[in-house]
Coordinates of C-alpha atoms in Angstrom, one line a residue:
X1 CA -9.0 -118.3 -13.7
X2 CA -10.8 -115.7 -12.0
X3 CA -14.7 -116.4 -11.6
X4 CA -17.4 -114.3 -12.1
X5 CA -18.8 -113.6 -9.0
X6 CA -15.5 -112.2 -8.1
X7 CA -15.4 -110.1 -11.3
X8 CA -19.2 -108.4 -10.4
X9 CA -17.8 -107.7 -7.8
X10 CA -14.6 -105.8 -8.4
X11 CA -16.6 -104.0 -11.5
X12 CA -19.2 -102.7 -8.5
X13 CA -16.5 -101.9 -6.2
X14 CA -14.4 -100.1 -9.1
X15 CA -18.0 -98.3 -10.4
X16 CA -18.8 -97.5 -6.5
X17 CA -15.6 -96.0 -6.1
X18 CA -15.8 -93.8 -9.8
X19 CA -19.5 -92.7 -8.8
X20 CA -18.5 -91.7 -5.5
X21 CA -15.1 -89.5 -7.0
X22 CA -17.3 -88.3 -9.6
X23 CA -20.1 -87.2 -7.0
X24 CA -17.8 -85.2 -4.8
X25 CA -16.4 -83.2 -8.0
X26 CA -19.6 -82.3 -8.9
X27 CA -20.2 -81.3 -5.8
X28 CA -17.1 -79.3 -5.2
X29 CA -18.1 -77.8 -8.8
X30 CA -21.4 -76.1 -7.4
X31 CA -19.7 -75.2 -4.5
X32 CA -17.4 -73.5 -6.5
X33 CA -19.7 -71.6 -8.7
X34 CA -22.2 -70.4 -5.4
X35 CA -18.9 -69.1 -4.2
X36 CA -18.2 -67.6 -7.1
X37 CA -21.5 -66.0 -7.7
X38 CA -21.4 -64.8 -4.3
X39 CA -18.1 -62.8 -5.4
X40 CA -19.3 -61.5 -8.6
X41 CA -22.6 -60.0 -7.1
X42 CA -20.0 -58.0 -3.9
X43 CA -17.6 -57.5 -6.6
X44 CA -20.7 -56.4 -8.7
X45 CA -21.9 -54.7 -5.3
X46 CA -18.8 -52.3 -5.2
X47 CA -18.4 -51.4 -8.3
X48 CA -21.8 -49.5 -8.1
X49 CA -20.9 -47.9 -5.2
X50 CA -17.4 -46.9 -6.3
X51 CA -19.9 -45.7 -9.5
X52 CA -22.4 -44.1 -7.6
X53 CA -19.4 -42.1 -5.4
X54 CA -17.7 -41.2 -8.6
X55 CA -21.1 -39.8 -10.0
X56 CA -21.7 -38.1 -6.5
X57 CA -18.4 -36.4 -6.6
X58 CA -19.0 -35.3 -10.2
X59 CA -21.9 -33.6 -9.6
X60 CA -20.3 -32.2 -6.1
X61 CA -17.5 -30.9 -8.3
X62 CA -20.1 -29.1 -10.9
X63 CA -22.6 -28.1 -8.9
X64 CA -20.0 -26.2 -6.0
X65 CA -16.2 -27.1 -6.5
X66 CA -15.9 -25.5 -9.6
X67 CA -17.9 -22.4 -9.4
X68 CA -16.2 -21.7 -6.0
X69 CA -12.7 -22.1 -7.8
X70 CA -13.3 -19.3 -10.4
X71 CA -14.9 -17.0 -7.9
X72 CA -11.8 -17.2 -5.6
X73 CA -9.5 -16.3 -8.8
X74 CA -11.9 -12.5 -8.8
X75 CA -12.1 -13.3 -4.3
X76 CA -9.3 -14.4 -2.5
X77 CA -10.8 -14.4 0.5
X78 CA -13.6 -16.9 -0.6
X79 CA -13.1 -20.6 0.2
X80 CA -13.0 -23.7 -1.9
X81 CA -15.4 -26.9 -0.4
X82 CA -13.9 -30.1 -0.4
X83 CA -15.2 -33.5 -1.9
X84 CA -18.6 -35.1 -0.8
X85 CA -17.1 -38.3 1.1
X86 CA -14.5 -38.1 3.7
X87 CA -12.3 -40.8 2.5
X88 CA -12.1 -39.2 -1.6
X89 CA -9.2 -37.0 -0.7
X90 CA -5.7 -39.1 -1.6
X91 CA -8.1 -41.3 -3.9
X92 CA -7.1 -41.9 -7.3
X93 CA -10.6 -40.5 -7.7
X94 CA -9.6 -37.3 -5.2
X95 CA -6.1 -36.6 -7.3
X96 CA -8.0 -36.6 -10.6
X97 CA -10.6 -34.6 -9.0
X98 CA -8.0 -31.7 -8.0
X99 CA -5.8 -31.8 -11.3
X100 CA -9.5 -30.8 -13.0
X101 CA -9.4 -27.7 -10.6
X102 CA -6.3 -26.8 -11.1
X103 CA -6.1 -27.1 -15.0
X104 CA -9.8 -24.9 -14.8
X105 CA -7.8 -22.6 -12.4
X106 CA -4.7 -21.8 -15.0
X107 CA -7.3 -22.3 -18.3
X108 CA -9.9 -18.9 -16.5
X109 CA -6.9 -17.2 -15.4
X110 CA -5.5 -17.2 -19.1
X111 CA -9.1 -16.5 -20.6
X112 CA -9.1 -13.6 -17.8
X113 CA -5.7 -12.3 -18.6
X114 CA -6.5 -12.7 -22.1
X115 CA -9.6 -10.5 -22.3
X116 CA -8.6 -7.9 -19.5
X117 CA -5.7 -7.0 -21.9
X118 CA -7.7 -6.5 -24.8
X119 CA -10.1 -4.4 -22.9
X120 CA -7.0 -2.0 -21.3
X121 CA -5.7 -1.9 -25.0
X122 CA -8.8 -0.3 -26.2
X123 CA -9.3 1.8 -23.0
X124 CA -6.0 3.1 -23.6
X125 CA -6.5 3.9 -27.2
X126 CA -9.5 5.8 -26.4
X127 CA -8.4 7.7 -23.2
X128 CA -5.1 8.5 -25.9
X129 CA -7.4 10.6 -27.9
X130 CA -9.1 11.9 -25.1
X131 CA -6.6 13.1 -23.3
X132 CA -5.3 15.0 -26.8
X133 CA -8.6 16.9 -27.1
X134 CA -7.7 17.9 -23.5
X135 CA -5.0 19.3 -23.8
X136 CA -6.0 21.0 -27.2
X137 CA -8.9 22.5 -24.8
X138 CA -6.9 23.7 -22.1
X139 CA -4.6 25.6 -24.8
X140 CA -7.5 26.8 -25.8
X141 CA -8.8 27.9 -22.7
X142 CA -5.4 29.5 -21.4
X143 CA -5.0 31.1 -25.0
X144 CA -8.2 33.2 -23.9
X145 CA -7.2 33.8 -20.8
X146 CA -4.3 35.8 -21.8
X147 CA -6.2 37.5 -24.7
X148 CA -9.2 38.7 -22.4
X149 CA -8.6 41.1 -19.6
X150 CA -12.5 41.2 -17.9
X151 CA -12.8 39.9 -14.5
X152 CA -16.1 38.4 -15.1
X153 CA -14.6 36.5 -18.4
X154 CA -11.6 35.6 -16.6
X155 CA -13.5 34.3 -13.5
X156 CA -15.3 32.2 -16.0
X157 CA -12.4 30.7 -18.6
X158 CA -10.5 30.1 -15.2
X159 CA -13.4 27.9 -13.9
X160 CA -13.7 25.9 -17.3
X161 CA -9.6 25.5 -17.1
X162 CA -10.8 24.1 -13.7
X163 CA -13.0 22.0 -14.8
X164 CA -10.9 21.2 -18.1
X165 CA -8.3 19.7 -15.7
X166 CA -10.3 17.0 -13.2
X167 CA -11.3 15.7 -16.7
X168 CA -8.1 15.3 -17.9
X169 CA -6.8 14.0 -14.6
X170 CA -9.8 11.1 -14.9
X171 CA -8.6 10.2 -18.6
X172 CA -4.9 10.0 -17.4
X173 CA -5.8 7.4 -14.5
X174 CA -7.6 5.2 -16.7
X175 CA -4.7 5.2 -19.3
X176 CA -1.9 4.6 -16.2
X177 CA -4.2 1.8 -15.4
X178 CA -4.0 0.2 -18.5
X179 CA -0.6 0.3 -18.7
X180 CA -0.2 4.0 -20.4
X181 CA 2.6 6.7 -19.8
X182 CA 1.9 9.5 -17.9
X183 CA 1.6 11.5 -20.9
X184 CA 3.8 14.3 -19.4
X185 CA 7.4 15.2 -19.5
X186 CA 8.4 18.0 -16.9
X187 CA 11.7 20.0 -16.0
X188 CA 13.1 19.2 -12.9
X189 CA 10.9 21.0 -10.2
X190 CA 10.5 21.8 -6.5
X191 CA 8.9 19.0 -4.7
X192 CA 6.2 21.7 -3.2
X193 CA 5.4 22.5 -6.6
X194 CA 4.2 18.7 -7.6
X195 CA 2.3 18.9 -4.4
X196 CA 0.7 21.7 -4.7
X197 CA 0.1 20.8 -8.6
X198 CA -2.1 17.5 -7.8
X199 CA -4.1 19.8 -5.2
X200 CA -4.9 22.1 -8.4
X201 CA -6.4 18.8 -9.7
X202 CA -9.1 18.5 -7.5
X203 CA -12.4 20.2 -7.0
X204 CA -11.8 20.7 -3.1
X205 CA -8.8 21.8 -2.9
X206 CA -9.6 25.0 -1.0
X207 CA -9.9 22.2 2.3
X208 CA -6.0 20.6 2.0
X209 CA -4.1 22.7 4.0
X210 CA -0.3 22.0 3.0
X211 CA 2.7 22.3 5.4
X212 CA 5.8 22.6 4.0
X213 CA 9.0 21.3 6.2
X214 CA 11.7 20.9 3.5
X215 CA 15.0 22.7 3.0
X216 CA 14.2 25.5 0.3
X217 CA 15.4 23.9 -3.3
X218 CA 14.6 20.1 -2.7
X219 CA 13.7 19.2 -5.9
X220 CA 12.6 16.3 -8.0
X221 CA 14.4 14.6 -11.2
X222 CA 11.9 15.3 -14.2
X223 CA 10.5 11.9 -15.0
X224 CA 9.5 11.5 -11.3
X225 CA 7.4 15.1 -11.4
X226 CA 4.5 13.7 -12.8
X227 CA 4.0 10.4 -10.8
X228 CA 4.5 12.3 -7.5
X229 CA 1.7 14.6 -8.7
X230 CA -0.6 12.5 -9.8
X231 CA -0.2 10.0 -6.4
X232 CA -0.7 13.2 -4.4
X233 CA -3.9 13.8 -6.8
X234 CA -5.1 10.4 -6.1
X235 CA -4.2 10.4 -1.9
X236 CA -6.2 13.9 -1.7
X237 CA -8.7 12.8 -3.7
X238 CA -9.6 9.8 -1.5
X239 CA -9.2 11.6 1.4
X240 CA -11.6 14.4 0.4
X241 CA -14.3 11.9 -0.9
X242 CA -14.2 10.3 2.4
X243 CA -14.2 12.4 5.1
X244 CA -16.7 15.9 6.1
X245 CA -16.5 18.9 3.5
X246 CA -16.1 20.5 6.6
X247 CA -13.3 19.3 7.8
X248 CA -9.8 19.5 6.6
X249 CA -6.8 17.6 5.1
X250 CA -3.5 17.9 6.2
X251 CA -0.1 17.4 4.0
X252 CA 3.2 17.4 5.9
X253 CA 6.5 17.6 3.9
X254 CA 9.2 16.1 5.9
X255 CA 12.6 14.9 5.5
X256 CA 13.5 11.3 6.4
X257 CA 16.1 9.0 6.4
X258 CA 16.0 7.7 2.7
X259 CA 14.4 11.1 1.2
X260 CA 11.6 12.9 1.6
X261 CA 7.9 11.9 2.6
X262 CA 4.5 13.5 1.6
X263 CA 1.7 12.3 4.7
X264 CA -1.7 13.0 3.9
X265 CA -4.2 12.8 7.1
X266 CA -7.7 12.8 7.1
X267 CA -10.8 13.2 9.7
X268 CA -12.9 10.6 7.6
X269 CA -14.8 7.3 8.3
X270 CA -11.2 5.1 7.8
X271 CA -11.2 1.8 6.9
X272 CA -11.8 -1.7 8.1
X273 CA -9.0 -4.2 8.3
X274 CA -9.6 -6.5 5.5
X275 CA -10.2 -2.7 3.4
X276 CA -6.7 -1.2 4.4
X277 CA -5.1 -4.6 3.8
X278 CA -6.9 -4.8 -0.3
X279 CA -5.6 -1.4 -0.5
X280 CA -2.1 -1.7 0.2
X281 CA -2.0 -4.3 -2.0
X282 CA -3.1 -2.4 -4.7
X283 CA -1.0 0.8 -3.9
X284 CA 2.4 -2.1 -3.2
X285 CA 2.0 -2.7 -7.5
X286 CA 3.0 -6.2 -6.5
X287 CA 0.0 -8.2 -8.2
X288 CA -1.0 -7.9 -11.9
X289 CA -3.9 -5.4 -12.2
X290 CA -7.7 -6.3 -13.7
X291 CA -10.5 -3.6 -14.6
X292 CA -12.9 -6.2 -13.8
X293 CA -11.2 -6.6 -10.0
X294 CA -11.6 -3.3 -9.7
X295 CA -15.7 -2.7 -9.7
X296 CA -18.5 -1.6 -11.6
X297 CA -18.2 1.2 -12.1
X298 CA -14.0 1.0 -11.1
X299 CA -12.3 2.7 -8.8
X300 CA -8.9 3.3 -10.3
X301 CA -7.4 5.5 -8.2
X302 CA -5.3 3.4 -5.7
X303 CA -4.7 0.8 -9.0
X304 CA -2.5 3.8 -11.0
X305 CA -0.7 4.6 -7.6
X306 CA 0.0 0.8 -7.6
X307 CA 1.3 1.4 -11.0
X308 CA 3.3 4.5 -10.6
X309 CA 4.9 2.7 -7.1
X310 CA 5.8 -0.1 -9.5
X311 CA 7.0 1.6 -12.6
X312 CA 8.9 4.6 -11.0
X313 CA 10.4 2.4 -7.4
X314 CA 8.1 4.8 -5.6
X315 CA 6.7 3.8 -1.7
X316 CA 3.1 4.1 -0.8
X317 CA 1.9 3.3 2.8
X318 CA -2.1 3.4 3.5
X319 CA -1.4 0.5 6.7
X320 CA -1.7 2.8 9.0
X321 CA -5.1 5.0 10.5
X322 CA -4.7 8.9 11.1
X323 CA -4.5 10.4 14.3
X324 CA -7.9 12.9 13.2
X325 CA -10.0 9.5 13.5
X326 CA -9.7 8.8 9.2
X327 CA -6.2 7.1 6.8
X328 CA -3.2 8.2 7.2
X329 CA -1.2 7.4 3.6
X330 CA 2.6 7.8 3.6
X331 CA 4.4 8.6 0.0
X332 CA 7.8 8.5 0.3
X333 CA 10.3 9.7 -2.2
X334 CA 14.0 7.7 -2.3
X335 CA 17.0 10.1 -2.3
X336 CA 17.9 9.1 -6.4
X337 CA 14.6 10.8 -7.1
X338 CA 15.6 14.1 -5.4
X339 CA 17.6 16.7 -6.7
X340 CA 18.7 20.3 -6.0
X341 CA 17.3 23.9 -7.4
X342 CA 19.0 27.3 -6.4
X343 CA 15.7 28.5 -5.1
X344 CA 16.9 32.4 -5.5
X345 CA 17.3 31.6 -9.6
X346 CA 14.3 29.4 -9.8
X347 CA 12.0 30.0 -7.0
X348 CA 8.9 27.6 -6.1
X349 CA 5.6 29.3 -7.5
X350 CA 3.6 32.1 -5.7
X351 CA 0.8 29.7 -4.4
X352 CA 3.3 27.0 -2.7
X353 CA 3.4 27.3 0.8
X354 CA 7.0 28.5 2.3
X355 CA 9.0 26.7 3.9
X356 CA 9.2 26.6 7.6
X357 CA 13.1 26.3 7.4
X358 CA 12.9 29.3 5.0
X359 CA 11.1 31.8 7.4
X360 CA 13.0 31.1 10.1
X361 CA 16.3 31.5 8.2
X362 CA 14.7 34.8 6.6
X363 CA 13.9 35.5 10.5
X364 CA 17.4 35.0 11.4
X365 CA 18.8 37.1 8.4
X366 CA 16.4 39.7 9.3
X367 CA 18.0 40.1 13.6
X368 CA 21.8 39.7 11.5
X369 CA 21.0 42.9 9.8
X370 CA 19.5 44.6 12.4
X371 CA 22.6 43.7 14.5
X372 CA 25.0 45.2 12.1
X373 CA 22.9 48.3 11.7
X374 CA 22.8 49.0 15.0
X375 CA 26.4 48.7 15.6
X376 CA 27.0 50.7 12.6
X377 CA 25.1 53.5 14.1
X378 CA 26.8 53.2 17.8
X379 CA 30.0 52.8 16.2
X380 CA 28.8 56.4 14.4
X381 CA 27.3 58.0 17.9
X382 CA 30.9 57.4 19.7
X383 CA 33.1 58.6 16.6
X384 CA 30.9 62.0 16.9
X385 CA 31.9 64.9 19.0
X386 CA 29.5 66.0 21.5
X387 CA 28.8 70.1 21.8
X388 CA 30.4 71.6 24.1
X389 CA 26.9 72.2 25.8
X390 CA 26.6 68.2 25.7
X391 CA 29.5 67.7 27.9
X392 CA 28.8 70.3 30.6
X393 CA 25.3 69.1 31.0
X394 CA 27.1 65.2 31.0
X395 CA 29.7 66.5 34.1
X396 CA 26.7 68.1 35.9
X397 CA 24.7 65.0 35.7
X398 CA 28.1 62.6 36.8
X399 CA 28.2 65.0 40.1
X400 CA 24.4 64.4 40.4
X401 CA 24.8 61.2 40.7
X402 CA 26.9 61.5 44.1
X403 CA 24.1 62.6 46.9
X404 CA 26.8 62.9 49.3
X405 CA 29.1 65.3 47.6
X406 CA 26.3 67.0 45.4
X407 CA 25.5 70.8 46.4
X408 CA 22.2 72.4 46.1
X409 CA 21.7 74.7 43.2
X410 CA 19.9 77.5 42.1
X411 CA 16.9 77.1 40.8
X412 CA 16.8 78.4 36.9
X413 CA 14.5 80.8 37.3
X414 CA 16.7 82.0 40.1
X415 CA 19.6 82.2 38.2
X416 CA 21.5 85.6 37.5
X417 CA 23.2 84.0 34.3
X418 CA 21.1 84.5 31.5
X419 CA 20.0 80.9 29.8
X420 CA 22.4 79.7 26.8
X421 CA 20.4 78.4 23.7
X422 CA 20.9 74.9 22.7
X423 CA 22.8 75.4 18.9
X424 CA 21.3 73.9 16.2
X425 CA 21.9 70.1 15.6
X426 CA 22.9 69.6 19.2
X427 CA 21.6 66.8 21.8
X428 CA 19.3 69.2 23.1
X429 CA 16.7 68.8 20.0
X430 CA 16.6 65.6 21.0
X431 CA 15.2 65.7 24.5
X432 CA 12.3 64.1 25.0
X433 CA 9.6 66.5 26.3
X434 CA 7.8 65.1 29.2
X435 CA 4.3 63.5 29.3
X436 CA 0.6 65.4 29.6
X437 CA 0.5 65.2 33.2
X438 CA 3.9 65.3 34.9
X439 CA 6.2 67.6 35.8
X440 CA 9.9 68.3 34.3
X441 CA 12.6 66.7 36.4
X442 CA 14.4 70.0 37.4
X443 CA 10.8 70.6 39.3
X444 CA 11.2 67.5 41.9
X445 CA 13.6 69.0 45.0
X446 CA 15.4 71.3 42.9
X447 CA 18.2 68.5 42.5
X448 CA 19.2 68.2 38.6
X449 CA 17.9 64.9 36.8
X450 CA 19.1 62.7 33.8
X451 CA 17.4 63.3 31.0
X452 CA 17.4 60.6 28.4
X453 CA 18.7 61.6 25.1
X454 CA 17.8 60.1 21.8
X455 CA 21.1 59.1 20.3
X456 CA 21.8 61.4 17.1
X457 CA 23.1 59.6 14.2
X458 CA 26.3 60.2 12.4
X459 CA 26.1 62.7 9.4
X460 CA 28.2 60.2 7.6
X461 CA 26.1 57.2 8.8
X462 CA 24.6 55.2 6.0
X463 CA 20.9 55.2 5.9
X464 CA 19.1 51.7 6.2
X465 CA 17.9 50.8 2.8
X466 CA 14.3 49.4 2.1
X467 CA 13.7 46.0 1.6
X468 CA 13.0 44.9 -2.1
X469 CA 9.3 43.5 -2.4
X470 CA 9.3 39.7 -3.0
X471 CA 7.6 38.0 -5.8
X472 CA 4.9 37.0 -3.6
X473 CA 4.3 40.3 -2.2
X474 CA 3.7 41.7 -5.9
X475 CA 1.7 38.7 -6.9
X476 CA -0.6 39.3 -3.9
X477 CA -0.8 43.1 -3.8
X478 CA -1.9 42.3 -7.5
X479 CA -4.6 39.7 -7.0
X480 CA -5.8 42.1 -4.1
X481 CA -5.9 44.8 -6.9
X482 CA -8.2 42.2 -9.1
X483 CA -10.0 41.5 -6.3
X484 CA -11.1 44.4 -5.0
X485 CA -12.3 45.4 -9.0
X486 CA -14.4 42.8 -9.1
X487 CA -15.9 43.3 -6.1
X488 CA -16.4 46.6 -6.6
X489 CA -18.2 45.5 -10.1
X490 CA -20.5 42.7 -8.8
X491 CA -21.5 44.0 -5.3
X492 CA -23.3 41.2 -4.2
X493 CA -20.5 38.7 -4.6
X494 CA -18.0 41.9 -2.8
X495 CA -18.7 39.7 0.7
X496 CA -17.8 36.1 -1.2
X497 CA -14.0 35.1 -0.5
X498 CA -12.5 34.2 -3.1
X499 CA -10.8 30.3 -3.1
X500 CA -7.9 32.0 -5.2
X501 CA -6.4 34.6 -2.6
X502 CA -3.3 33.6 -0.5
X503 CA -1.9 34.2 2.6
X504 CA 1.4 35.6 3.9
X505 CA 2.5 32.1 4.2
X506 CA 1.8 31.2 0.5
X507 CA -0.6 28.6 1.1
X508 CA -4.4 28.5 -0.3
X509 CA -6.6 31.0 2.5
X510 CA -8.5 28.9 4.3

């Protein structure tokens, strides 16, 4: 049997032990929990920090990201600012942050498209009906014209037509901006002609001075008329706005490689870098166009050239600067938009200037005919027989010309032999009598002298025809006619030139 003492004292052993196990779990149990308090409050910790960045960035975003972004879809050139901490970008946070720009990006470009095609819709309905009444005005207009025959009407009804026509080239801008037809179909015509016609368009046209280079008849297909005139229009009319009213602008038409090219030079202020770069994009046609990219009010000039370049494969170059100091713009045609017109059936207007090639060719036909005249008439001077009196005075003048063999004669007045008179028709009418002031040739030593003879045409010789007038000449001798009556009717304005004369080269009098 066990005893008791030895029982008390197991029991105490076996509750020491327990008390002892149960005393280190509890205290492993706090241990536990101060370590896991001291987690939750750094977990706790980071979580409102990762909060407090998230708000920060939020508010970053509203306040700055976001207004940048939809001011850089009207300005390129303006620059987006980056999250508030360093370390968002590649973030879950950062991504989520840049798939909110990017859906704002595509959702204002649609609201932009959107609403910029609604407004060009109703531009171009009402610049439709505008440009009707136009045209019913300028029939109008050229309807009285032809009816009324006064100077001082005319004068008037011409200005109006004038007038009548910048407004009409306004209205058609806007409508090619908004995505309108030209509103005109034209024949095929000379390519001086559309030139010439977007000059008429402006109000300082007098100051273009036009130079034309091209082989007479190079012409343009009929739906590319209008485009060329109206980017011609739009090129002069920049040029003009920009530069002194006293100073010129200068058109070359040239032939090139691929076709022909229309260069427009002005003696303006030119353009800054990041200016002529916006513009060529907008003449290139290459990005979509907005009316509310283009200013208040807009300037829609260089937007329907980008329109026309892009609608009718035209070329427009504004990259380079003139050498007068202003733009140089380059239009170039592409040889499938050229043609060919018999320019002796269907000549270029009175007003275009000539071509260059044309004047010297008309040059060079000119010497031709002189040429074949003249040998016409030697060929009729040798094929007619000289007077008998012709060929004595020829033999006496061949021994003249022999000092060593010649013989002194008698003077004439000396001479027993009465003087022979010259018949009628002979070389002798044709002498030429001498000069005030010097003496006849038989006076100098008594020796005989050649006298030159003017060569007597054939009586069968054809007589050189006069040349026919040209249009122009008529036209001109005409407006001089006008001209001078109205001048002789308003004396005060008799000293005023007037912007509608031309010169003998065709172009508008300077």
């Amino acid at each position: 049997m066990i005893e008791l003492p030895e029982l008390v004292a197991g029991g105490l052993a076996a509750g020491t032990l327990s008390a002892l196990a149960l005393g280190g779990s509890l205290v492993r149990s706090r241990r536990q929990k101060a370590a896991l308090r001291a987690e939750v409050t750094e977990l706790r910790a980071q979580l409102e920090g990762a909060e407090g960045a998230f708000i920060t960035e939020v508010e970053h975003l509203a306040a700055r990201r976001m207004p940048a972004a939809a001011a850089q879809l009207a300005h390129p050139h303006l620059r987006v600012p980056g999250p508030a901490r360093q370390h968002t970008p590649g973030t879950p946070t950062g991504i989520a942050l840049e798939y909110v720009l990017t859906a704002l990006r595509e959702e204002l470009t649609a609201q932009r498209n959107r609403i910029d095609a609604a407004a060009q819709a109703g531009l171009r309905g009402a610049t439709r009906e505008i440009q009707a009444a136009l045209y019913r005005l300028q029939d109008a207009l050229r309807g009285l014209q032809q009816r009324y025959d006064d100077p001082e009407l005319a004068q008037t009804l011409f200005a109006l037509d004038h007038e009548n026509e910048q407004s009409l080239r306004r209205a058609q801008v806007a409508a090619v901006v908004c995505g309108a037809w030209v509103g005109l179909a034209r024949e095929e015509s000379h390519v001086v002609d559309a030139v010439t016609g977007g000059q008429a368009r402006l109000s300082g046209y007098h100051r273009v001075e036009v130079n034309n280079h091209l082989e007479p008849g190079t012409a343009l297909v009929s739906h590319a008329v209008e485009p060329v005139a109206i980017i011609v229009a739009e090129l002069l009319d920049n040029a003009l706005r920009h530069s002194a009213p006293d100073t010129d602008v200068v058109v070359n038409l040239e032939h090139v490689h691929h076709g022909v090219c229309v260069t427009v030079d002005d003696a303006g202020l030119g353009m800054t870098q990041d200016e002529r770069a916006r513009a060529q994009r907008l003449v290139a046609g290459s990005d979509p166009i907005l009316l509310t990219d283009l200013g208040d009010p807009p300037r829609m000039g260089l937007a329907a050239i980008g329109q026309l370049t892009r609608q009718f494969d035209l070329n427009v170059d504004v990259s380079s600067p003139s050498p007068y100091g202003g733009v140089r713009a380059v239009l170039r045609v592409d040889t499938h938009l050229l043609g060919r017109i018999d320019p002796g059936e269907r000549p270029p207007s009175v007003s275009a200037p000539r071509s260059t090639r044309e004047r010297a060719a008309r040059r060079e036909a000119v010497r031709e005919r002189a040429g074949r005249e003249t040998a016409v008439r030697e060929t009729a001077v040798r094929e007619t027989p000289l007077p008998q009196t012709a060929v004595h005075e020829a033999a006496v003048h061949e021994a003249a010309a022999v000092p060593e063999t010649a013989v002194p004669e008698i003077a004439p007045a000396e001479s027993p032999m009465p003087a022979t008179p010259a018949p009628a028709g002979s070389a002798a009418e044709h002498e030429r009598a001498p000069a005030p002031g010097h003496e006849e040739p038989g006076d100098l030593g008594g020796l005989p002298q050649r006298r030159r003879r003017h060569r007597a045409a054939a009586p069968g010789a054809p007589e050189p025809q006069p040349a026919a007038r040209r249009p122009e000449e008529a036209a001109a001798a005409l407006a001089a006619l006008q001209y001078g009556t109205a001048a002789a009717r308003a004396p005060k304005r008799a000293s005023t030139p007037d912007p509608h004369r031309t010169d003998d080269e065709g172009g508008a009098a300077r």
